[in-house]
Amino acid sequence: MQRILVVGMAALISCLGVCAHATEQPVPDPATIKVLELGAAQAIALSGNPNMAAAQARIEQARARVRQAAATWWPSLDIGASGARQHLSENVYQYNRGLASLIGAKVDRNTGVYGAGIQATWLLFDGFYRSFKERQAVYGEQAAQAGLMDSRRLLATAVAEAFLNAQLAQTSIDINRADATFYGQQLQDAQNRFKVGAGPWGDVLNIKVQVNAAKSGLIQAQHAFEAAGYGLAALLGLPEAKLPARMRLAPLDRETVVAGQKDDPEALIAEAFALRPDIRQLELVVKQAEAGTGMARAPFYPKLQLGGAVEGMRQGNARLANDDFGSTVGVNMSWNLYAGGADKARLAEAEQAKREAVFVLAGLRTGVAAEVRQNLALLDAAREQVRLQRETVSLVEENRNLAKNEYAAGESPLIRLNEAQRDLIAASGRLAQALAGYHLARQRLLAATGRNLAGFEQPAQEK
């Protein structure tokens, strides 16, 4: 009872969180998007990724298996017809000829034999095999639906990772472009000072080297962004795995608020147990295995079947009349008493399959608990990294500005300005990595608890 209350409270907390912080994310048209946000990217992927369509097809297959299992409860009706050309053996022909001579009739040695009939059978009892088979099929459909939801959960996480990777490359482009712009301005100032005899030519050459280095870094960042964009576009399901030419990703928000109340790992674990679709899927696999043990016990019971047939046969002419037909109705009971131990072996196999499913589920629950704790620890570390790197960037930027002013006033050499600028570029890069790492850790924690699909439209379940 305590476990049920914990899970129920976790589900209620999750529901309140969704209602308070998330609204259903519409699916935008990628061709009309100029600035792509993470939420919009996830919505596009969940709607357009072909793997989601494949998972939906698996659900339809499972649903068809449910209908197949339900059909076994109904009678079976078969109609048949036959026709054959019969050549009698010498003995049979002579015997028939002798009988026919008594009544003055003739017998042909070659004759046609024609038949037609309709047969109905209805399985009345099969040791509860059909009940467990249908139950297993229903659990299979529900497991397929849970599998689709888990595929969506993993896809949303993969999109977040690809998006943040591309976003980080885009930020690197901005950082290197700012570096090139800074040194471009410094180059202009150095050239002006050289022209009036207030600065050495060596400073001009040195700054030109720095400009080229910044341009080289910019080119590398642009290629990294292009490569990351291909991976993101593939997850989004875009044609030719290519982002639209005019699309830009939303920039990393340097002012993202990372401070927050420390999460309770036990509450998050209970929430994950209640929400994770892969746990739900394995729970249904256990139920399927339980149904499998019931199916394996069916051969230990007798089978009872009701059957009826209307059949007709005629020789020499395919036009069957009412007088050619007869009917049969009966009940058939069969009970296998010994099959070499095969039935017991099948039952043992089914019981071990259930045991395996139970242990796999227990292992998954343990792994989910570890995943939640790990991602919670990584999120806390990412928060600290963002705070530290923000402070570092502020200090390094102030130092770079001091070095810039001192160099402009002729109070310090160019090498100090170069070092300060390199420190600023490196610190800006580390801050971008820390921000991306924070968002990624947050997305992974949401995925670990099963909350990363909140606000996205659920796939329609056709009946």
Coordinates of C-alpha atoms in Angstrom, one line a residue:
M1 CA 0.0 0.0 0.0
Q2 CA 2.9 2.4 0.9
R3 CA 4.4 1.8 -2.6
I4 CA 1.1 2.5 -4.3
L5 CA 0.8 5.8 -2.4
V6 CA 4.3 6.8 -3.3
V7 CA 3.8 6.1 -7.0
G8 CA 0.4 7.9 -6.9
M9 CA 1.9 11.0 -5.3
A10 CA 4.7 11.0 -7.8
A11 CA 2.3 10.8 -10.7
L12 CA 0.2 13.6 -9.2
I13 CA 3.3 15.8 -8.7
S14 CA 4.3 15.1 -12.3
C15 CA 0.8 16.0 -13.5
L16 CA 0.8 19.2 -11.6
G17 CA 4.3 20.0 -13.0
V18 CA 3.1 19.4 -16.5
C19 CA 0.0 21.5 -16.0
A20 CA 2.0 24.4 -14.5
H21 CA 5.0 24.4 -16.8
A22 CA 4.1 22.7 -20.1
T23 CA 1.6 23.2 -22.8
E24 CA 1.1 21.0 -25.8
Q25 CA 3.8 21.7 -28.3
P26 CA 2.4 22.2 -31.8
V27 CA 4.3 20.7 -34.7
P28 CA 5.7 23.6 -36.8
D29 CA 6.6 23.6 -40.5
P30 CA 10.4 23.4 -40.8
A31 CA 10.2 25.5 -44.0
T32 CA 8.8 28.5 -42.2
I33 CA 11.1 28.4 -39.2
K34 CA 13.8 31.1 -39.1
V35 CA 15.0 30.4 -35.5
L36 CA 14.7 26.9 -34.3
E37 CA 14.1 26.3 -30.6
L38 CA 14.7 22.9 -28.9
G39 CA 11.1 22.3 -28.1
A40 CA 10.1 22.9 -31.8
A41 CA 12.9 20.5 -32.9
Q42 CA 11.7 17.8 -30.6
A43 CA 8.1 18.3 -31.8
I44 CA 9.2 18.0 -35.5
A45 CA 11.2 14.9 -34.8
L46 CA 8.4 13.2 -32.9
S47 CA 6.1 13.9 -35.8
G48 CA 8.3 13.3 -38.8
N49 CA 11.0 10.7 -37.8
P50 CA 10.4 7.5 -39.8
N51 CA 11.3 5.3 -36.9
M52 CA 8.2 6.6 -35.1
A53 CA 6.1 5.5 -38.1
A54 CA 7.8 2.1 -37.9
A55 CA 7.0 1.8 -34.2
Q56 CA 3.3 2.7 -35.0
A57 CA 3.3 -0.1 -37.6
R58 CA 4.4 -2.5 -34.9
I59 CA 1.4 -1.5 -32.8
E60 CA -0.9 -2.2 -35.7
Q61 CA 0.7 -5.6 -36.1
A62 CA 0.1 -6.3 -32.4
R63 CA -3.5 -5.1 -32.7
A64 CA -4.1 -7.5 -35.6
R65 CA -2.8 -10.3 -33.4
V66 CA -5.4 -9.5 -30.8
R67 CA -8.1 -9.8 -33.4
Q68 CA -6.6 -13.1 -34.6
A69 CA -6.7 -14.5 -31.0
A70 CA -10.3 -13.3 -30.5
A71 CA -11.4 -15.0 -33.7
T72 CA -10.6 -18.5 -32.3
W73 CA -13.7 -18.2 -30.0
W74 CA -16.0 -18.3 -33.0
P75 CA -17.1 -21.4 -35.0
S76 CA -15.2 -22.3 -38.2
L77 CA -17.2 -22.8 -41.4
D78 CA -15.7 -24.5 -44.4
I79 CA -17.1 -25.3 -47.8
G80 CA -15.5 -27.8 -50.2
A81 CA -16.1 -29.5 -53.5
S82 CA -14.3 -32.3 -55.3
G83 CA -14.2 -34.1 -58.6
A84 CA -12.3 -37.1 -59.8
R85 CA -12.0 -39.4 -62.7
Q86 CA -12.0 -43.0 -61.4
H87 CA -10.7 -46.1 -63.2
L88 CA -11.9 -49.3 -61.4
S89 CA -9.6 -52.2 -60.9
E90 CA -10.4 -55.4 -62.7
N91 CA -11.7 -57.2 -59.7
V92 CA -14.0 -54.3 -58.6
Y93 CA -15.2 -53.8 -62.1
Q94 CA -16.2 -57.5 -62.5
Y95 CA -17.8 -57.4 -59.1
N96 CA -19.9 -54.3 -59.9
R97 CA -20.7 -55.8 -63.3
G98 CA -22.0 -58.9 -61.7
L99 CA -24.3 -56.9 -59.4
A100 CA -25.5 -54.7 -62.2
S101 CA -26.4 -57.8 -64.3
L102 CA -28.9 -58.9 -61.7
I103 CA -31.0 -55.8 -62.4
G104 CA -30.2 -55.4 -66.0
A105 CA -27.9 -52.4 -65.6
K106 CA -24.6 -51.5 -67.2
V107 CA -21.4 -50.5 -65.4
D108 CA -18.6 -48.3 -66.8
R109 CA -15.1 -49.1 -65.8
N110 CA -14.2 -45.4 -66.1
T111 CA -16.5 -43.0 -64.2
G112 CA -16.5 -39.6 -62.6
V113 CA -16.9 -39.1 -58.8
Y114 CA -18.2 -35.7 -57.6
G115 CA -18.7 -34.4 -54.1
A116 CA -19.6 -31.2 -52.3
G117 CA -20.2 -30.3 -48.7
I118 CA -20.2 -27.7 -45.9
Q119 CA -18.6 -28.3 -42.5
A120 CA -18.8 -26.4 -39.2
T121 CA -16.6 -26.9 -36.2
W122 CA -16.7 -25.1 -32.9
L123 CA -14.0 -25.6 -30.2
L124 CA -15.9 -25.7 -26.9
F125 CA -13.0 -26.2 -24.5
D126 CA -9.2 -26.3 -25.0
G127 CA -7.8 -26.1 -21.5
F128 CA -8.2 -22.3 -21.4
Y129 CA -5.6 -22.0 -24.2
R130 CA -7.6 -19.4 -26.1
S131 CA -8.2 -17.3 -23.0
F132 CA -4.4 -17.0 -22.3
K133 CA -3.6 -16.5 -26.0
E134 CA -5.9 -13.6 -26.2
R135 CA -4.7 -12.2 -23.0
Q136 CA -1.1 -12.5 -24.2
A137 CA -2.0 -10.7 -27.5
V138 CA -3.6 -7.8 -25.6
Y139 CA -0.6 -7.5 -23.4
G140 CA 1.5 -7.6 -26.6
E141 CA -0.4 -4.7 -28.0
Q142 CA -0.1 -2.6 -24.8
A143 CA 3.7 -3.5 -24.7
A144 CA 4.0 -2.2 -28.3
Q145 CA 2.3 1.0 -27.4
A146 CA 4.7 1.4 -24.4
G147 CA 7.6 0.6 -26.8
L148 CA 6.4 3.5 -29.1
M149 CA 6.4 5.8 -26.1
D150 CA 9.8 4.7 -25.1
S151 CA 11.1 5.3 -28.6
R152 CA 9.6 8.8 -28.5
R153 CA 11.4 9.3 -25.1
L154 CA 14.7 8.3 -26.5
L155 CA 14.2 10.2 -29.7
A156 CA 13.4 13.4 -27.7
T157 CA 16.7 12.9 -25.8
A158 CA 18.7 12.2 -29.0
V159 CA 17.3 15.4 -30.6
A160 CA 18.2 17.4 -27.5
E161 CA 21.8 16.1 -27.6
A162 CA 22.1 16.8 -31.4
F163 CA 20.5 20.2 -31.0
L164 CA 22.8 21.2 -28.1
N165 CA 25.8 19.9 -30.0
A166 CA 24.8 22.0 -33.0
Q167 CA 24.0 25.0 -30.8
L168 CA 27.5 24.7 -29.2
A169 CA 29.1 24.7 -32.7
Q170 CA 27.0 27.7 -33.6
T171 CA 28.1 29.5 -30.4
S172 CA 31.7 28.7 -31.3
I173 CA 31.1 30.4 -34.7
D174 CA 29.9 33.5 -32.8
I175 CA 32.9 33.4 -30.5
N176 CA 35.4 33.1 -33.3
R177 CA 33.7 35.7 -35.4
A178 CA 33.8 38.1 -32.4
D179 CA 37.5 37.2 -32.0
A180 CA 38.2 38.0 -35.7
T181 CA 36.2 41.3 -35.4
F182 CA 38.2 42.3 -32.3
Y183 CA 41.6 41.7 -34.0
G184 CA 40.3 43.4 -37.1
Q185 CA 39.8 46.5 -35.1
Q186 CA 43.2 46.1 -33.4
L187 CA 44.8 45.7 -36.8
Q188 CA 43.3 48.9 -38.1
D189 CA 44.5 50.8 -35.0
A190 CA 48.0 49.2 -35.3
Q191 CA 48.3 50.2 -39.0
N192 CA 47.2 53.7 -38.2
R193 CA 49.8 54.0 -35.4
F194 CA 52.5 52.6 -37.7
K195 CA 51.6 55.2 -40.4
V196 CA 52.2 58.1 -38.0
G197 CA 55.3 56.5 -36.5
A198 CA 53.7 55.7 -33.2
G199 CA 53.8 51.9 -33.4
P200 CA 56.2 49.2 -34.8
W201 CA 55.5 47.1 -37.9
G202 CA 56.0 44.0 -35.8
D203 CA 52.7 44.7 -34.0
V204 CA 50.9 44.9 -37.4
L205 CA 52.4 41.5 -38.4
N206 CA 51.5 39.9 -35.0
I207 CA 47.9 41.1 -35.2
K208 CA 47.6 39.8 -38.7
V209 CA 48.6 36.4 -37.5
Q210 CA 46.0 36.6 -34.8
V211 CA 43.4 37.6 -37.4
N212 CA 44.2 34.6 -39.5
A213 CA 44.1 32.3 -36.4
A214 CA 40.6 33.7 -35.6
K215 CA 39.5 33.1 -39.2
S216 CA 40.8 29.6 -39.1
G217 CA 38.9 28.9 -35.9
L218 CA 35.8 30.4 -37.5
I219 CA 36.1 28.1 -40.5
Q220 CA 36.5 25.0 -38.3
A221 CA 33.5 26.0 -36.3
Q222 CA 31.4 26.5 -39.4
H223 CA 32.3 23.1 -40.6
A224 CA 31.5 21.6 -37.2
F225 CA 28.1 23.3 -37.2
E226 CA 27.4 22.0 -40.7
A227 CA 28.2 18.4 -39.7
A228 CA 26.2 18.7 -36.5
G229 CA 23.3 20.1 -38.6
Y230 CA 23.2 17.0 -40.8
G231 CA 22.8 14.8 -37.7
L232 CA 20.1 17.0 -36.3
A233 CA 18.2 17.1 -39.6
A234 CA 18.3 13.3 -39.9
L235 CA 16.7 13.0 -36.4
L236 CA 14.1 15.6 -37.5
G237 CA 13.2 13.4 -40.5
L238 CA 13.9 16.2 -42.9
P239 CA 14.4 15.3 -46.6
E240 CA 18.1 14.7 -47.6
A241 CA 19.0 15.2 -43.9
K242 CA 19.6 18.9 -44.4
L243 CA 18.4 21.9 -42.4
P244 CA 16.7 24.7 -44.4
A245 CA 19.3 27.2 -45.7
R246 CA 17.9 30.1 -43.8
M247 CA 17.3 28.3 -40.5
R248 CA 19.4 29.3 -37.5
L249 CA 19.3 27.7 -34.1
A250 CA 18.3 29.7 -31.1
P251 CA 21.5 30.9 -29.4
L252 CA 22.6 29.6 -26.0
D253 CA 21.2 31.8 -23.3
R254 CA 24.1 33.1 -21.3
E255 CA 21.6 34.3 -18.6
T256 CA 19.9 31.0 -18.1
V257 CA 18.9 30.7 -14.4
V258 CA 20.6 27.5 -13.1
A259 CA 19.9 28.0 -9.4
G260 CA 17.1 25.9 -8.1
Q261 CA 15.9 23.8 -5.2
K262 CA 17.7 20.6 -4.8
D263 CA 15.7 17.7 -6.1
D264 CA 14.9 14.7 -3.9
P265 CA 16.3 11.6 -5.6
E266 CA 13.8 9.2 -3.9
A267 CA 10.9 11.2 -5.2
L268 CA 12.4 11.3 -8.7
I269 CA 13.0 7.6 -8.7
A270 CA 9.4 6.9 -7.6
E271 CA 8.3 9.2 -10.4
A272 CA 10.4 7.4 -12.9
F273 CA 9.0 4.0 -11.9
A274 CA 5.5 5.4 -12.5
L275 CA 6.2 7.2 -15.7
R276 CA 8.9 5.4 -17.6
P277 CA 7.4 3.6 -20.7
D278 CA 10.2 1.0 -20.8
I279 CA 9.4 -0.1 -17.3
R280 CA 5.7 -0.3 -18.3
Q281 CA 6.7 -2.3 -21.4
L282 CA 8.7 -4.9 -19.3
E283 CA 5.8 -5.1 -16.8
L284 CA 3.6 -6.1 -19.7
V285 CA 6.2 -8.6 -20.9
V286 CA 6.0 -10.2 -17.5
K287 CA 2.2 -10.4 -17.9
Q288 CA 2.7 -11.9 -21.4
A289 CA 5.0 -14.5 -19.9
E290 CA 2.4 -15.3 -17.2
A291 CA -0.1 -15.8 -20.0
G292 CA 2.4 -18.1 -21.7
T293 CA 2.5 -20.4 -18.7
G294 CA -1.3 -20.7 -18.9
M295 CA -1.0 -21.6 -22.5
A296 CA 1.6 -24.2 -21.7
R297 CA -0.8 -25.8 -19.1
A298 CA -3.5 -26.2 -21.7
P299 CA -2.3 -29.6 -23.1
F300 CA -2.9 -31.1 -19.6
Y301 CA -6.7 -30.7 -20.1
P302 CA -9.0 -32.5 -22.6
K303 CA -10.2 -30.8 -25.7
L304 CA -13.9 -30.7 -26.6
Q305 CA -15.1 -29.9 -30.1
L306 CA -18.6 -29.7 -31.7
G307 CA -18.8 -30.5 -35.3
G308 CA -21.3 -30.8 -38.1
A309 CA -21.3 -31.4 -41.8
V310 CA -23.6 -31.7 -44.8
E311 CA -21.9 -33.7 -47.6
G312 CA -23.0 -35.1 -50.9
M313 CA -21.5 -37.4 -53.5
R314 CA -22.5 -38.7 -56.9
Q315 CA -20.9 -40.8 -59.6
G316 CA -21.0 -40.0 -63.3
N317 CA -22.7 -36.6 -62.9
A318 CA -21.6 -33.4 -61.2
R319 CA -25.2 -32.2 -60.7
L320 CA -25.8 -33.2 -57.1
A321 CA -29.5 -33.4 -56.0
N322 CA -31.0 -33.3 -52.6
D323 CA -31.0 -37.1 -52.5
D324 CA -27.2 -37.1 -52.8
F325 CA -26.7 -35.2 -49.5
G326 CA -26.4 -36.5 -46.0
S327 CA -25.6 -34.8 -42.7
T328 CA -23.5 -35.5 -39.6
V329 CA -23.5 -33.9 -36.2
G330 CA -21.2 -34.9 -33.3
V331 CA -19.0 -34.0 -30.4
N332 CA -15.4 -35.0 -30.3
M333 CA -13.3 -35.2 -27.2
S334 CA -9.5 -35.8 -27.2
W335 CA -7.1 -35.9 -24.3
N336 CA -3.4 -36.6 -24.8
L337 CA -2.2 -38.7 -21.8
Y338 CA 1.4 -39.0 -22.7
A339 CA 3.7 -37.2 -25.3
G340 CA 7.1 -38.2 -24.1
G341 CA 7.3 -35.4 -21.5
A342 CA 7.0 -32.6 -24.1
D343 CA 4.1 -30.9 -22.3
K344 CA 6.0 -30.7 -19.0
A345 CA 9.1 -29.4 -20.8
R346 CA 7.0 -26.7 -22.5
L347 CA 5.5 -25.7 -19.1
A348 CA 9.0 -25.5 -17.6
E349 CA 10.2 -23.4 -20.5
A350 CA 7.3 -21.0 -20.1
E351 CA 7.9 -20.7 -16.3
Q352 CA 11.5 -19.9 -16.8
A353 CA 10.6 -17.3 -19.5
K354 CA 8.4 -15.6 -16.9
R355 CA 11.2 -15.9 -14.3
E356 CA 13.6 -14.3 -16.8
A357 CA 11.2 -11.4 -17.5
V358 CA 10.8 -10.8 -13.8
F359 CA 14.6 -10.5 -13.3
V360 CA 15.0 -8.3 -16.4
L361 CA 12.3 -6.0 -15.0
A362 CA 14.1 -5.9 -11.6
G363 CA 17.4 -5.1 -13.4
L364 CA 15.8 -2.3 -15.4
R365 CA 14.3 -0.8 -12.2
T366 CA 17.7 -0.9 -10.6
G367 CA 19.2 0.7 -13.7
V368 CA 16.6 3.4 -13.8
A369 CA 17.3 4.3 -10.1
A370 CA 21.0 4.5 -10.9
E371 CA 20.3 6.6 -14.0
V372 CA 18.2 9.1 -12.1
R373 CA 20.9 9.4 -9.3
Q374 CA 23.7 9.8 -11.9
N375 CA 21.9 12.4 -13.9
L376 CA 20.9 14.3 -10.8
A377 CA 24.6 14.4 -9.7
L378 CA 25.7 15.5 -13.2
L379 CA 23.0 18.3 -13.2
D380 CA 24.3 19.6 -9.9
A381 CA 27.9 19.5 -11.2
A382 CA 26.7 21.3 -14.4
R383 CA 25.1 24.0 -12.3
E384 CA 28.4 24.6 -10.5
Q385 CA 30.3 24.7 -13.7
V386 CA 28.0 27.4 -15.2
R387 CA 28.3 29.5 -12.1
L388 CA 32.1 29.1 -12.1
Q389 CA 32.5 29.8 -15.8
R390 CA 30.3 32.9 -15.7
E391 CA 32.5 34.3 -12.9
T392 CA 35.6 33.4 -14.9
V393 CA 34.3 35.1 -18.1
S394 CA 33.5 38.2 -16.1
L395 CA 37.0 38.4 -14.6
V396 CA 38.8 37.5 -17.9
E397 CA 36.7 40.1 -19.8
E398 CA 37.6 42.8 -17.4
N399 CA 41.3 41.8 -17.6
R400 CA 41.1 41.9 -21.5
N401 CA 39.6 45.4 -21.4
L402 CA 42.4 46.5 -19.1
A403 CA 45.0 45.0 -21.4
K404 CA 43.3 46.6 -24.4
N405 CA 43.4 50.1 -22.8
E406 CA 46.9 49.7 -21.6
Y407 CA 48.1 48.6 -25.0
A408 CA 46.3 51.5 -26.6
A409 CA 48.0 53.9 -24.2
G410 CA 51.4 52.3 -24.9
E411 CA 51.7 51.1 -21.3
S412 CA 51.9 47.4 -22.0
P413 CA 53.2 45.2 -24.9
L414 CA 51.0 43.5 -27.5
I415 CA 51.8 40.1 -26.1
R416 CA 49.8 40.9 -22.9
L417 CA 46.8 41.9 -25.0
N418 CA 47.1 38.7 -27.1
E419 CA 47.2 36.6 -23.9
A420 CA 44.2 38.4 -22.4
Q421 CA 42.2 37.9 -25.6
R422 CA 43.1 34.2 -25.9
D423 CA 42.0 33.8 -22.2
L424 CA 38.7 35.5 -23.0
I425 CA 38.0 33.3 -26.1
A426 CA 38.9 30.2 -24.1
A427 CA 36.8 31.2 -21.2
S428 CA 33.8 32.1 -23.5
G429 CA 34.2 28.6 -25.1
R430 CA 34.2 26.9 -21.7
L431 CA 31.1 28.9 -20.6
A432 CA 29.3 27.8 -23.8
Q433 CA 30.3 24.2 -23.1
A434 CA 29.1 24.6 -19.5
L435 CA 25.7 26.0 -20.6
A436 CA 25.3 23.2 -23.2
G437 CA 26.3 20.7 -20.6
Y438 CA 23.8 22.1 -18.1
H439 CA 20.9 21.9 -20.6
L440 CA 22.0 18.4 -21.7
A441 CA 22.1 17.2 -18.1
R442 CA 18.7 18.6 -17.5
Q443 CA 17.3 16.9 -20.6
R444 CA 18.8 13.6 -19.6
L445 CA 17.3 13.9 -16.1
L446 CA 13.9 14.6 -17.7
A447 CA 14.4 11.5 -19.9
A448 CA 15.5 9.4 -16.9
T449 CA 12.3 10.3 -15.0
G450 CA 10.1 9.9 -18.1
R451 CA 9.0 13.6 -18.1
N452 CA 10.7 14.7 -21.3
L453 CA 7.6 14.1 -23.4
A454 CA 5.4 16.3 -21.3
G455 CA 3.6 18.9 -23.5
F456 CA 4.1 17.0 -26.8
E457 CA 1.1 15.6 -28.6
Q458 CA 0.7 11.8 -28.0
P459 CA 0.3 9.6 -31.0
A460 CA -3.3 8.7 -31.9
Q461 CA -4.4 5.2 -31.1
E462 CA -6.5 3.8 -33.9
K463 CA -9.1 1.2 -33.0

